[in-house]
XYZ file of C-alpha atoms in Angstrom:
254
model
C 72.372 73.399 131.762
C 74.194 70.068 131.967
C 74.812 68.087 135.120
C 72.630 66.969 137.976
C 69.753 68.534 139.930
C 69.327 68.177 143.689
C 65.779 67.009 144.473
C 64.653 67.764 148.040
C 62.270 65.067 149.225
C 62.044 66.263 152.829
C 64.128 68.457 155.154
C 66.214 65.405 156.004
C 66.541 63.700 152.642
C 67.505 64.530 149.103
C 68.840 62.829 146.015
C 70.414 63.788 142.732
C 69.133 63.015 139.240
C 70.479 64.030 135.827
C 68.779 67.016 134.212
C 67.775 64.805 131.285
C 65.568 62.655 133.535
C 63.416 65.691 134.348
C 62.643 66.588 130.736
C 59.483 64.430 130.476
C 58.211 66.097 133.677
C 58.703 69.668 132.509
C 55.467 71.089 131.188
C 56.865 74.250 129.636
C 57.620 75.905 126.335
C 61.286 75.308 125.607
C 62.956 78.452 124.319
C 66.552 77.821 125.299
C 68.421 75.931 122.551
C 70.618 74.099 125.041
C 67.577 72.995 127.039
C 65.858 71.930 123.819
C 68.858 69.763 122.880
C 68.979 68.301 126.366
C 65.300 67.277 126.340
C 65.055 66.107 122.736
C 64.743 62.292 122.395
C 67.984 60.917 120.988
C 67.851 57.100 121.155
C 66.729 55.483 117.910
C 65.373 51.939 117.914
C 68.578 50.248 116.691
C 70.551 52.144 119.343
C 68.101 51.057 122.028
C 68.540 47.455 120.877
C 72.303 47.869 121.200
C 71.941 49.275 124.709
C 69.555 46.491 125.716
C 71.925 43.829 124.385
C 74.944 45.221 126.224
C 72.971 45.814 129.414
C 71.852 42.177 129.449
C 75.453 41.077 128.924
C 76.535 43.069 131.977
C 73.686 41.747 134.083
C 74.414 38.126 133.097
C 78.146 38.541 133.711
C 77.541 40.038 137.155
C 75.950 36.699 138.147
C 78.429 34.354 136.494
C 81.839 36.054 136.571
C 83.824 35.861 139.816
C 87.024 37.625 138.765
C 86.678 41.392 139.448
C 89.149 42.244 136.688
C 87.179 40.288 134.096
C 83.964 41.883 135.308
C 85.506 45.327 135.030
C 86.574 44.574 131.444
C 83.059 43.428 130.545
C 81.525 46.585 131.998
C 84.036 48.761 130.175
C 83.394 46.941 126.890
C 79.615 47.332 127.227
C 79.852 51.021 128.009
C 82.313 51.620 125.168
C 80.200 49.817 122.570
C 77.106 51.748 123.602
C 78.815 55.127 123.459
C 80.365 54.292 120.081
C 76.834 53.749 118.783
C 76.090 57.460 119.163
C 77.820 59.980 116.858
C 77.342 62.827 119.329
C 76.127 63.154 122.905
C 75.556 65.939 125.407
C 77.079 65.491 128.859
C 73.653 64.586 130.298
C 72.973 62.029 127.588
C 76.369 60.462 128.138
C 75.827 60.231 131.901
C 72.487 58.540 131.344
C 73.967 55.867 129.058
C 76.995 55.252 131.274
C 74.696 53.854 133.960
C 74.971 50.514 132.144
C 78.272 49.875 133.914
C 76.662 49.611 137.363
C 73.936 47.058 136.605
C 73.719 44.011 138.859
C 70.225 42.648 139.391
C 67.264 42.197 137.057
C 65.606 45.157 138.762
C 68.613 47.324 137.918
C 68.321 46.367 134.254
C 64.614 47.128 134.098
C 65.012 50.452 135.885
C 67.828 51.397 133.529
C 65.784 50.543 130.423
C 62.760 52.358 131.840
C 64.864 55.477 132.369
C 65.678 55.461 128.644
C 62.071 55.275 127.429
C 61.348 59.047 127.462
C 64.481 59.554 125.363
C 63.610 57.094 122.594
C 62.890 58.354 119.083
C 59.824 56.851 117.429
C 59.786 55.941 113.749
C 58.019 58.589 111.671
C 54.303 57.830 111.766
C 53.630 57.760 108.049
C 50.070 58.018 106.772
C 48.254 55.960 104.169
C 48.477 58.895 101.748
C 52.252 59.147 102.211
C 52.727 55.444 101.574
C 50.696 55.543 98.375
C 52.825 58.442 97.128
C 55.970 56.418 97.809
C 54.691 53.586 95.611
C 52.620 55.361 92.906
C 52.801 52.490 90.406
C 50.997 50.156 92.805
C 47.384 51.250 92.377
C 46.137 48.450 94.631
C 48.864 48.804 97.222
C 48.319 46.533 100.194
C 49.059 48.535 103.345
C 50.151 47.360 106.806
C 47.790 47.437 109.772
C 48.718 50.729 111.450
C 46.761 49.880 114.593
C 49.166 47.048 115.399
C 52.377 49.027 114.873
C 54.466 50.240 117.821
C 56.394 52.985 116.037
C 58.725 53.341 119.017
C 60.126 49.877 118.301
C 60.728 50.240 114.567
C 63.895 51.168 112.712
C 62.213 50.582 109.377
C 58.677 49.728 108.305
C 58.231 46.700 106.074
C 55.412 44.456 104.944
C 54.719 41.719 102.404
C 52.169 41.325 99.624
C 52.059 37.558 99.371
C 49.829 37.583 96.280
C 52.454 39.553 94.332
C 55.533 38.105 96.047
C 56.579 41.652 96.886
C 58.165 43.258 99.897
C 57.764 46.974 100.669
C 60.183 48.836 102.908
C 59.976 52.403 104.240
C 62.812 54.184 106.031
C 63.801 57.657 107.203
C 67.011 58.294 105.267
C 68.740 61.611 105.937
C 65.489 63.082 107.323
C 63.518 62.025 104.271
C 60.998 59.184 104.123
C 61.909 56.859 101.253
C 60.408 53.617 100.047
C 61.672 50.642 98.058
C 59.933 47.546 96.795
C 61.357 44.239 95.714
C 60.553 40.680 94.834
C 61.002 38.210 97.626
C 61.621 34.491 97.431
C 61.324 32.496 100.692
C 64.285 30.196 101.219
C 62.322 27.835 103.486
C 65.323 27.621 105.741
C 66.999 29.603 108.482
C 69.949 31.814 107.673
C 71.596 35.094 108.697
C 69.689 38.288 107.912
C 71.866 40.874 106.191
C 70.192 43.736 108.092
C 69.985 42.605 111.724
C 72.602 39.806 111.585
C 70.169 37.566 113.433
C 69.574 33.915 112.572
C 66.063 32.990 111.490
C 63.711 32.504 108.562
C 64.864 34.674 105.687
C 63.850 35.456 102.125
C 65.919 36.605 99.170
C 64.766 40.155 98.419
C 65.787 41.728 95.092
C 65.044 45.254 93.932
C 65.833 47.140 90.734
C 68.149 50.120 91.029
C 67.075 53.504 89.680
C 70.495 54.660 88.530
C 71.865 53.815 85.086
C 75.286 54.340 83.479
C 75.442 57.228 81.035
C 75.846 54.908 78.047
C 73.302 52.312 79.203
C 70.888 50.824 76.683
C 67.142 51.343 76.938
C 66.550 47.872 78.345
C 69.376 48.125 80.922
C 68.567 47.130 84.499
C 70.446 46.124 87.591
C 69.053 44.231 90.558
C 70.398 44.253 94.116
C 69.612 41.308 96.368
C 69.878 40.534 100.066
C 68.746 37.881 102.482
C 66.350 39.520 104.933
C 64.104 38.422 107.790
C 60.612 37.450 106.680
C 59.358 38.703 110.047
C 60.238 42.401 109.988
C 59.104 42.913 113.604
C 61.685 40.394 114.767
C 64.282 42.074 112.564
C 63.456 45.460 114.086
C 63.832 43.952 117.522
C 67.318 42.624 116.678
C 68.915 45.325 114.550
C 71.690 47.275 116.302
C 73.355 48.974 113.327
C 71.757 50.652 110.282
C 74.913 50.764 108.152
C 73.984 47.844 105.906
C 70.310 48.833 105.755
C 71.179 52.336 104.568
C 73.753 50.994 102.116
C 71.126 48.665 100.645
C 68.575 51.458 100.271
C 71.069 53.887 98.750
C 72.185 51.284 96.213
C 68.600 51.184 94.952
C 67.383 54.770 95.033
C 70.592 56.576 94.054
């Protein structure tokens, strides 16, 4: 099923597109496992951010770099970093991502990013009931405004309860929705966020771990802290790697 399909526009013209580009246009019941894999969205938000970052680097370099050898190295680096961000790819998925190496103009960049949209994976659209089950001890849990959330652009869902100085974070870890809560203390200064590695306004977020040593006393507790963006939307727009985010969550819930 992999490869390219010849699209006949008229008797005198035709063009080729990857199979994966046609998936959003196919209004059919997918029964073939290979076709299902080919058409299934595969680009998570942090991966899309990585692609966008590298694509912009290529576009900028194409306008400022005169040496062809340097330009070739930049294109190769961008393509390599993008592909390394995906643990596994079909041949069609790989061909789609490799288009980053031929970007030149702003139009090329936008067309490339637009071609990826049907293949993006949205964050799980959790309900109010699900969120309350994740935080059962918070009887008056303050919930985010779902109407303002673009789930396609979120790696994790997070919001603040200013009255309680608490931060709530929800994430899909190993195909299971998990939630953590922690105290947050604004630093009133800009620093590097431990999750997205961006520079901006951060807060110190600390959460109690659930695990205890076998011989721990009754009053034993351990807190894990990190500097994180106060603006989670900005953080979600910057994050290109979930390694530290998942490590932070696992250190709390396991």
